[in-house]
Amino acid sequence: LLSAREAPEHVYVQPRRLWRKPSSTCLSRWCQLGDGVLQSQNLLADCIAGPELPGFPRPTWQVALFSVPTGLLWYGWYKFAVEEELAAYNSEHPSQTPGYGGYGTLGPFVLGLALGPLAEAVHAPGGAAWLGVGVVWIYYTQYLLYKRVNELYSETGQEEPLTVWWLVFPGFNLVVGLRQLHFLAEFWACQRGQTLQDPLVDFFPFIGAPRYTWRKFLRSPSLWMSPLQDVKDFEYEILQEPKR
């Protein structure tokens, strides 16, 4: 049986190595980890910036700008890069939820997306269910990512910024997703001794605000957007925090 310390190495690192093998030498070279000296230059350079250690700070406004016009295709590159960065960081800072790296995260997801329509077309066993496997996998790896971001902050004595269970709560899954983008970028900026500037976070305070409950979010218009910062909280009883 595996000990608690050995389990993460076996469960997470080995699948990452397995999914990395099918990638071409050219792809592996282009996606190899940088030495952390890359600085933000311009939009194009930031768009194609690969994995770094310390990680390359990718502000929320840039992630949104690159992801929306590409139909979230660029977000796949973001997901790959940050997972590779965290996997490299984990080699020096062991974690209980290290994740599968970029290859191990996107490999099964892409395979599931491809097998679903193909299996359905040829009437193979499982059919479109393979597509569901890919979706479930990416949700699971997102859960691990949120847990890891919280761990990065707790390790330095700071409050964990993400409410992980919001991942499966419609509407709030977008809120926690945006917060993950911001707080991971802010962590890497801090590691590099930089200050993160993000106008999207300035306009939508809920992205970068200290951790709050779902009740706090719903009753506080000042969290929604900066033009509402002077609007008082709603006083509906259902939105008040339960007494302990």
PDB file of C-alpha atoms in Angstrom:
ATOM      1  CA  LEU A   1       0.000   0.000   0.000  1.00  0.00           C
ATOM      2  CA  LEU A   2       1.088   3.542  -0.711  1.00  0.00           C
ATOM      3  CA  SER A   3       1.833   5.881   2.148  1.00  0.00           C
ATOM      4  CA  ALA A   4       0.192   9.310   2.227  1.00  0.00           C
ATOM      5  CA  ARG A   5       3.433  10.909   0.996  1.00  0.00           C
ATOM      6  CA  GLU A   6       3.890   8.427  -1.859  1.00  0.00           C
ATOM      7  CA  ALA A   7       0.310   8.591  -3.083  1.00  0.00           C
ATOM      8  CA  PRO A   8       0.511  11.995  -4.821  1.00  0.00           C
ATOM      9  CA  GLU A   9       3.642  10.914  -6.760  1.00  0.00           C
ATOM     10  CA  HIS A  10       1.941   7.731  -7.928  1.00  0.00           C
ATOM     11  CA  VAL A  11      -1.530   9.126  -8.577  1.00  0.00           C
ATOM     12  CA  TYR A  12      -0.601  12.428 -10.213  1.00  0.00           C
ATOM     13  CA  VAL A  13       2.936  12.360 -11.618  1.00  0.00           C
ATOM     14  CA  GLN A  14       2.783   9.020 -13.408  1.00  0.00           C
ATOM     15  CA  PRO A  15      -0.339   9.908 -15.469  1.00  0.00           C
ATOM     16  CA  ARG A  16       1.289  13.215 -16.363  1.00  0.00           C
ATOM     17  CA  ARG A  17       4.336  11.401 -17.725  1.00  0.00           C
ATOM     18  CA  LEU A  18       2.127   8.925 -19.570  1.00  0.00           C
ATOM     19  CA  TRP A  19       0.202  11.645 -21.434  1.00  0.00           C
ATOM     20  CA  ARG A  20       3.359  13.580 -22.218  1.00  0.00           C
ATOM     21  CA  LYS A  21       4.917  10.719 -24.178  1.00  0.00           C
ATOM     22  CA  PRO A  22       2.589  10.904 -27.239  1.00  0.00           C
ATOM     23  CA  SER A  23       3.417  14.580 -27.799  1.00  0.00           C
ATOM     24  CA  SER A  24       5.892  15.329 -30.555  1.00  0.00           C
ATOM     25  CA  THR A  25       9.438  16.469 -29.821  1.00  0.00           C
ATOM     26  CA  CYS A  26       8.658  19.793 -31.479  1.00  0.00           C
ATOM     27  CA  LEU A  27       5.603  20.363 -29.285  1.00  0.00           C
ATOM     28  CA  SER A  28       7.481  19.390 -26.148  1.00  0.00           C
ATOM     29  CA  ARG A  29      10.296  21.807 -26.998  1.00  0.00           C
ATOM     30  CA  TRP A  30       7.869  24.684 -27.630  1.00  0.00           C
ATOM     31  CA  CYS A  31       5.983  23.941 -24.402  1.00  0.00           C
ATOM     32  CA  GLN A  32       9.012  23.393 -22.198  1.00  0.00           C
ATOM     33  CA  LEU A  33       9.237  25.253 -18.922  1.00  0.00           C
ATOM     34  CA  GLY A  34      10.892  28.671 -19.018  1.00  0.00           C
ATOM     35  CA  ASP A  35      13.247  30.005 -16.361  1.00  0.00           C
ATOM     36  CA  GLY A  36      10.868  32.655 -15.031  1.00  0.00           C
ATOM     37  CA  VAL A  37      12.589  35.675 -16.580  1.00  0.00           C
ATOM     38  CA  LEU A  38       9.953  36.304 -19.243  1.00  0.00           C
ATOM     39  CA  GLN A  39       8.277  39.676 -18.695  1.00  0.00           C
ATOM     40  CA  SER A  40       5.002  41.058 -20.024  1.00  0.00           C
ATOM     41  CA  GLN A  41       5.803  42.855 -23.296  1.00  0.00           C
ATOM     42  CA  ASN A  42       2.813  43.228 -25.587  1.00  0.00           C
ATOM     43  CA  LEU A  43      -0.498  41.489 -26.224  1.00  0.00           C
ATOM     44  CA  LEU A  44       0.867  39.057 -28.814  1.00  0.00           C
ATOM     45  CA  ALA A  45       3.862  38.061 -26.697  1.00  0.00           C
ATOM     46  CA  ASP A  46       1.659  37.632 -23.634  1.00  0.00           C
ATOM     47  CA  CYS A  47      -0.822  35.588 -25.669  1.00  0.00           C
ATOM     48  CA  ILE A  48       1.748  32.967 -26.675  1.00  0.00           C
ATOM     49  CA  ALA A  49       3.792  33.019 -23.445  1.00  0.00           C
ATOM     50  CA  GLY A  50       4.550  29.461 -22.413  1.00  0.00           C
ATOM     51  CA  PRO A  51       4.893  27.900 -18.963  1.00  0.00           C
ATOM     52  CA  GLU A  52       7.404  29.592 -16.636  1.00  0.00           C
ATOM     53  CA  LEU A  53       8.683  29.106 -13.111  1.00  0.00           C
ATOM     54  CA  PRO A  54       7.813  31.239 -11.238  1.00  0.00           C
ATOM     55  CA  GLY A  55       4.613  31.227 -13.254  1.00  0.00           C
ATOM     56  CA  PHE A  56       3.860  33.947 -15.797  1.00  0.00           C
ATOM     57  CA  PRO A  57       1.171  36.297 -14.390  1.00  0.00           C
ATOM     58  CA  ARG A  58      -1.810  36.238 -16.755  1.00  0.00           C
ATOM     59  CA  PRO A  59      -4.291  38.958 -15.682  1.00  0.00           C
ATOM     60  CA  THR A  60      -7.994  38.203 -15.868  1.00  0.00           C
ATOM     61  CA  TRP A  61      -8.579  40.872 -18.514  1.00  0.00           C
ATOM     62  CA  GLN A  62      -6.043  39.229 -20.823  1.00  0.00           C
ATOM     63  CA  VAL A  63      -7.488  35.745 -20.305  1.00  0.00           C
ATOM     64  CA  ALA A  64     -10.954  37.090 -21.175  1.00  0.00           C
ATOM     65  CA  LEU A  65      -9.641  39.056 -24.155  1.00  0.00           C
ATOM     66  CA  PHE A  66      -7.862  36.054 -25.650  1.00  0.00           C
ATOM     67  CA  SER A  67     -10.489  33.434 -24.751  1.00  0.00           C
ATOM     68  CA  VAL A  68     -13.789  35.000 -25.844  1.00  0.00           C
ATOM     69  CA  PRO A  69     -12.905  35.750 -29.505  1.00  0.00           C
ATOM     70  CA  THR A  70     -11.360  32.285 -29.929  1.00  0.00           C
ATOM     71  CA  GLY A  71     -14.377  30.445 -28.533  1.00  0.00           C
ATOM     72  CA  LEU A  72     -12.360  29.423 -25.455  1.00  0.00           C
ATOM     73  CA  LEU A  73      -9.718  27.710 -27.617  1.00  0.00           C
ATOM     74  CA  TRP A  74      -7.034  29.979 -26.185  1.00  0.00           C
ATOM     75  CA  TYR A  75      -8.272  29.082 -22.700  1.00  0.00           C
ATOM     76  CA  GLY A  76      -7.055  25.558 -23.465  1.00  0.00           C
ATOM     77  CA  TRP A  77      -3.541  26.981 -23.846  1.00  0.00           C
ATOM     78  CA  TYR A  78      -3.964  28.919 -20.597  1.00  0.00           C
ATOM     79  CA  LYS A  79      -5.096  25.756 -18.832  1.00  0.00           C
ATOM     80  CA  PHE A  80      -2.113  23.828 -20.166  1.00  0.00           C
ATOM     81  CA  ALA A  81       0.385  26.531 -19.179  1.00  0.00           C
ATOM     82  CA  VAL A  82      -0.832  27.090 -15.615  1.00  0.00           C
ATOM     83  CA  GLU A  83      -1.076  23.354 -14.937  1.00  0.00           C
ATOM     84  CA  GLU A  84       2.519  22.886 -16.129  1.00  0.00           C
ATOM     85  CA  GLU A  85       3.651  25.794 -13.971  1.00  0.00           C
ATOM     86  CA  LEU A  86       1.938  24.418 -10.891  1.00  0.00           C
ATOM     87  CA  ALA A  87       3.324  20.927 -11.540  1.00  0.00           C
ATOM     88  CA  ALA A  88       6.842  22.390 -11.667  1.00  0.00           C
ATOM     89  CA  TYR A  89       6.199  24.442  -8.523  1.00  0.00           C
ATOM     90  CA  ASN A  90       4.961  21.299  -6.777  1.00  0.00           C
ATOM     91  CA  SER A  91       8.328  19.623  -7.336  1.00  0.00           C
ATOM     92  CA  GLU A  92       9.801  22.163  -4.911  1.00  0.00           C
ATOM     93  CA  HIS A  93       6.692  22.696  -2.763  1.00  0.00           C
ATOM     94  CA  PRO A  94       4.911  19.334  -2.302  1.00  0.00           C
ATOM     95  CA  SER A  95       1.127  19.445  -2.344  1.00  0.00           C
ATOM     96  CA  GLN A  96      -1.679  17.090  -1.389  1.00  0.00           C
ATOM     97  CA  THR A  97      -3.539  18.094  -4.588  1.00  0.00           C
ATOM     98  CA  PRO A  98      -0.789  18.712  -7.159  1.00  0.00           C
ATOM     99  CA  GLY A  99      -2.853  18.026 -10.269  1.00  0.00           C
ATOM    100  CA  TYR A 100      -1.777  16.298 -13.472  1.00  0.00           C
ATOM    101  CA  GLY A 101       0.171  18.997 -15.275  1.00  0.00           C
ATOM    102  CA  GLY A 102      -0.816  20.358 -18.663  1.00  0.00           C
ATOM    103  CA  TYR A 103      -0.494  17.065 -20.531  1.00  0.00           C
ATOM    104  CA  GLY A 104      -2.337  14.954 -17.985  1.00  0.00           C
ATOM    105  CA  THR A 105      -5.111  17.542 -17.674  1.00  0.00           C
ATOM    106  CA  LEU A 106      -5.859  18.214 -21.344  1.00  0.00           C
ATOM    107  CA  GLY A 107      -4.926  14.802 -22.766  1.00  0.00           C
ATOM    108  CA  PRO A 108      -7.914  12.822 -21.389  1.00  0.00           C
ATOM    109  CA  PHE A 109     -10.234  15.793 -21.994  1.00  0.00           C
ATOM    110  CA  VAL A 110      -9.333  16.114 -25.681  1.00  0.00           C
ATOM    111  CA  LEU A 111      -9.472  12.345 -26.122  1.00  0.00           C
ATOM    112  CA  GLY A 112     -12.955  12.255 -24.622  1.00  0.00           C
ATOM    113  CA  LEU A 113     -14.138  15.085 -26.882  1.00  0.00           C
ATOM    114  CA  ALA A 114     -12.785  13.254 -29.918  1.00  0.00           C
ATOM    115  CA  LEU A 115     -14.028   9.779 -29.005  1.00  0.00           C
ATOM    116  CA  GLY A 116     -17.577  10.889 -28.209  1.00  0.00           C
ATOM    117  CA  PRO A 117     -18.684  11.957 -31.736  1.00  0.00           C
ATOM    118  CA  LEU A 118     -16.534   9.273 -33.338  1.00  0.00           C
ATOM    119  CA  ALA A 119     -17.989   6.459 -31.234  1.00  0.00           C
ATOM    120  CA  GLU A 120     -21.492   7.754 -31.864  1.00  0.00           C
ATOM    121  CA  ALA A 121     -20.891   7.896 -35.623  1.00  0.00           C
ATOM    122  CA  VAL A 122     -19.653   4.298 -35.864  1.00  0.00           C
ATOM    123  CA  HIS A 123     -22.062   3.006 -33.187  1.00  0.00           C
ATOM    124  CA  ALA A 124     -19.182   1.896 -30.967  1.00  0.00           C
ATOM    125  CA  PRO A 125     -19.767   0.891 -27.338  1.00  0.00           C
ATOM    126  CA  GLY A 126     -20.215   3.904 -25.110  1.00  0.00           C
ATOM    127  CA  GLY A 127     -21.134   6.211 -27.945  1.00  0.00           C
ATOM    128  CA  ALA A 128     -21.506   9.838 -26.954  1.00  0.00           C
ATOM    129  CA  ALA A 129     -20.904   8.899 -23.291  1.00  0.00           C
ATOM    130  CA  TRP A 130     -17.188   9.284 -24.002  1.00  0.00           C
ATOM    131  CA  LEU A 131     -17.835  12.993 -24.435  1.00  0.00           C
ATOM    132  CA  GLY A 132     -19.284  13.071 -20.925  1.00  0.00           C
ATOM    133  CA  VAL A 133     -16.164  11.375 -19.578  1.00  0.00           C
ATOM    134  CA  GLY A 134     -14.061  14.197 -20.986  1.00  0.00           C
ATOM    135  CA  VAL A 135     -16.322  16.837 -19.437  1.00  0.00           C
ATOM    136  CA  VAL A 136     -16.306  15.134 -16.028  1.00  0.00           C
ATOM    137  CA  TRP A 137     -12.511  14.898 -16.188  1.00  0.00           C
ATOM    138  CA  ILE A 138     -12.019  18.610 -16.891  1.00  0.00           C
ATOM    139  CA  TYR A 139     -14.382  19.484 -14.017  1.00  0.00           C
ATOM    140  CA  TYR A 140     -12.384  17.239 -11.715  1.00  0.00           C
ATOM    141  CA  THR A 141      -9.084  18.822 -12.717  1.00  0.00           C
ATOM    142  CA  GLN A 142     -10.650  22.270 -12.237  1.00  0.00           C
ATOM    143  CA  TYR A 143     -11.595  21.214  -8.719  1.00  0.00           C
ATOM    144  CA  LEU A 144      -7.968  20.233  -8.099  1.00  0.00           C
ATOM    145  CA  LEU A 145      -6.812  23.577  -9.501  1.00  0.00           C
ATOM    146  CA  TYR A 146      -9.059  25.531  -7.124  1.00  0.00           C
ATOM    147  CA  LYS A 147      -7.847  23.458  -4.199  1.00  0.00           C
ATOM    148  CA  ARG A 148      -4.254  24.093  -5.188  1.00  0.00           C
ATOM    149  CA  VAL A 149      -4.734  27.868  -5.517  1.00  0.00           C
ATOM    150  CA  ASN A 150      -6.206  27.900  -2.017  1.00  0.00           C
ATOM    151  CA  GLU A 151      -3.233  25.897  -0.815  1.00  0.00           C
ATOM    152  CA  LEU A 152      -0.783  28.408  -2.323  1.00  0.00           C
ATOM    153  CA  TYR A 153      -2.296  31.117  -0.157  1.00  0.00           C
ATOM    154  CA  SER A 154      -2.730  29.080   3.012  1.00  0.00           C
ATOM    155  CA  GLU A 155       0.919  27.990   2.809  1.00  0.00           C
ATOM    156  CA  THR A 156       1.937  31.642   3.107  1.00  0.00           C
ATOM    157  CA  GLY A 157      -0.448  32.308   6.012  1.00  0.00           C
ATOM    158  CA  GLN A 158      -3.072  34.072   3.907  1.00  0.00           C
ATOM    159  CA  GLU A 159      -6.799  33.453   3.674  1.00  0.00           C
ATOM    160  CA  GLU A 160      -7.882  30.908   1.072  1.00  0.00           C
ATOM    161  CA  PRO A 161      -9.583  33.034  -1.627  1.00  0.00           C
ATOM    162  CA  LEU A 162     -11.762  30.447  -3.393  1.00  0.00           C
ATOM    163  CA  THR A 163     -15.000  28.758  -2.346  1.00  0.00           C
ATOM    164  CA  VAL A 164     -14.350  25.503  -4.177  1.00  0.00           C
ATOM    165  CA  TRP A 165     -17.892  24.072  -4.093  1.00  0.00           C
ATOM    166  CA  TRP A 166     -19.128  26.986  -6.217  1.00  0.00           C
ATOM    167  CA  LEU A 167     -17.641  25.045  -9.126  1.00  0.00           C
ATOM    168  CA  VAL A 168     -20.893  23.054  -9.417  1.00  0.00           C
ATOM    169  CA  PHE A 169     -23.288  25.884  -8.552  1.00  0.00           C
ATOM    170  CA  PRO A 170     -24.676  27.584 -11.710  1.00  0.00           C
ATOM    171  CA  GLY A 171     -23.717  31.243 -11.892  1.00  0.00           C
ATOM    172  CA  PHE A 172     -21.307  31.030  -9.001  1.00  0.00           C
ATOM    173  CA  ASN A 173     -19.125  28.687 -11.051  1.00  0.00           C
ATOM    174  CA  LEU A 174     -18.325  31.707 -13.240  1.00  0.00           C
ATOM    175  CA  VAL A 175     -17.591  33.817 -10.152  1.00  0.00           C
ATOM    176  CA  VAL A 176     -15.148  31.316  -8.658  1.00  0.00           C
ATOM    177  CA  GLY A 177     -13.596  30.710 -12.083  1.00  0.00           C
ATOM    178  CA  LEU A 178     -12.810  34.402 -12.525  1.00  0.00           C
ATOM    179  CA  ARG A 179     -11.471  34.576  -8.985  1.00  0.00           C
ATOM    180  CA  GLN A 180      -9.151  31.648  -9.702  1.00  0.00           C
ATOM    181  CA  LEU A 181      -7.738  33.474 -12.729  1.00  0.00           C
ATOM    182  CA  HIS A 182      -7.057  36.572 -10.671  1.00  0.00           C
ATOM    183  CA  PHE A 183      -5.654  35.047  -7.504  1.00  0.00           C
ATOM    184  CA  LEU A 184      -3.337  32.669  -9.347  1.00  0.00           C
ATOM    185  CA  ALA A 185      -2.018  35.562 -11.457  1.00  0.00           C
ATOM    186  CA  GLU A 186      -1.605  37.666  -8.318  1.00  0.00           C
ATOM    187  CA  PHE A 187       0.284  34.873  -6.578  1.00  0.00           C
ATOM    188  CA  TRP A 188       2.760  34.549  -9.453  1.00  0.00           C
ATOM    189  CA  ALA A 189       3.166  38.334  -9.647  1.00  0.00           C
ATOM    190  CA  CYS A 190       4.001  38.377  -5.945  1.00  0.00           C
ATOM    191  CA  GLN A 191       6.532  35.563  -6.429  1.00  0.00           C
ATOM    192  CA  ARG A 192       8.246  37.708  -9.072  1.00  0.00           C
ATOM    193  CA  GLY A 193       8.125  40.864  -6.982  1.00  0.00           C
ATOM    194  CA  GLN A 194       5.679  42.508  -9.395  1.00  0.00           C
ATOM    195  CA  THR A 195       2.409  44.377  -8.961  1.00  0.00           C
ATOM    196  CA  LEU A 196      -0.552  43.075 -10.938  1.00  0.00           C
ATOM    197  CA  GLN A 197      -2.659  45.656 -12.777  1.00  0.00           C
ATOM    198  CA  ASP A 198      -6.083  44.430 -13.890  1.00  0.00           C
ATOM    199  CA  PRO A 199      -8.804  46.892 -14.996  1.00  0.00           C
ATOM    200  CA  LEU A 200     -11.359  44.077 -15.218  1.00  0.00           C
ATOM    201  CA  VAL A 201     -10.877  43.324 -11.525  1.00  0.00           C
ATOM    202  CA  ASP A 202     -11.112  47.035 -10.736  1.00  0.00           C
ATOM    203  CA  PHE A 203     -14.481  47.256 -12.515  1.00  0.00           C
ATOM    204  CA  PHE A 204     -15.839  43.983 -11.093  1.00  0.00           C
ATOM    205  CA  PRO A 205     -14.749  43.990  -7.424  1.00  0.00           C
ATOM    206  CA  PHE A 206     -16.161  40.510  -6.756  1.00  0.00           C
ATOM    207  CA  ILE A 207     -13.233  39.050  -8.701  1.00  0.00           C
ATOM    208  CA  GLY A 208     -10.518  40.317  -6.399  1.00  0.00           C
ATOM    209  CA  ALA A 209     -12.360  40.957  -3.125  1.00  0.00           C
ATOM    210  CA  PRO A 210     -11.448  38.989   0.017  1.00  0.00           C
ATOM    211  CA  ARG A 211     -13.363  35.731   0.321  1.00  0.00           C
ATOM    212  CA  TYR A 212     -17.089  36.152   0.883  1.00  0.00           C
ATOM    213  CA  THR A 213     -20.181  33.962   1.173  1.00  0.00           C
ATOM    214  CA  TRP A 214     -22.881  33.564  -1.474  1.00  0.00           C
ATOM    215  CA  ARG A 215     -25.218  35.576   0.750  1.00  0.00           C
ATOM    216  CA  LYS A 216     -22.699  38.412   0.916  1.00  0.00           C
ATOM    217  CA  PHE A 217     -22.404  38.403  -2.870  1.00  0.00           C
ATOM    218  CA  LEU A 218     -26.159  38.549  -3.444  1.00  0.00           C
ATOM    219  CA  ARG A 219     -26.850  41.279  -0.890  1.00  0.00           C
ATOM    220  CA  SER A 220     -23.907  43.555  -1.785  1.00  0.00           C
ATOM    221  CA  PRO A 221     -24.251  45.486  -5.071  1.00  0.00           C
ATOM    222  CA  SER A 222     -20.907  47.129  -4.276  1.00  0.00           C
ATOM    223  CA  LEU A 223     -19.282  43.781  -5.061  1.00  0.00           C
ATOM    224  CA  TRP A 224     -20.918  43.496  -8.466  1.00  0.00           C
ATOM    225  CA  MET A 225     -19.320  46.460 -10.208  1.00  0.00           C
ATOM    226  CA  SER A 226     -17.510  49.651  -9.265  1.00  0.00           C
ATOM    227  CA  PRO A 227     -20.306  52.080 -10.312  1.00  0.00           C
ATOM    228  CA  LEU A 228     -22.418  50.504  -7.537  1.00  0.00           C
ATOM    229  CA  GLN A 229     -19.820  50.916  -4.803  1.00  0.00           C
ATOM    230  CA  ASP A 230     -21.938  53.417  -2.875  1.00  0.00           C
ATOM    231  CA  VAL A 231     -25.123  51.328  -2.980  1.00  0.00           C
ATOM    232  CA  LYS A 232     -26.022  49.934   0.433  1.00  0.00           C
ATOM    233  CA  ASP A 233     -26.395  46.221   1.082  1.00  0.00           C
ATOM    234  CA  PHE A 234     -29.858  44.707   0.827  1.00  0.00           C
ATOM    235  CA  GLU A 235     -31.373  43.906   4.197  1.00  0.00           C
ATOM    236  CA  TYR A 236     -33.494  40.900   3.258  1.00  0.00           C
ATOM    237  CA  GLU A 237     -33.390  38.421   6.108  1.00  0.00           C
ATOM    238  CA  ILE A 238     -32.734  35.468   3.821  1.00  0.00           C
ATOM    239  CA  LEU A 239     -29.475  37.102   2.686  1.00  0.00           C
ATOM    240  CA  GLN A 240     -28.116  37.682   6.188  1.00  0.00           C
ATOM    241  CA  GLU A 241     -25.474  35.364   7.579  1.00  0.00           C
ATOM    242  CA  PRO A 242     -26.854  32.686   9.918  1.00  0.00           C
ATOM    243  CA  LYS A 243     -26.197  33.318  13.596  1.00  0.00           C
ATOM    244  CA  ARG A 244     -23.776  30.992  15.265  1.00  0.00           C
TER     245      ARG A 244
END
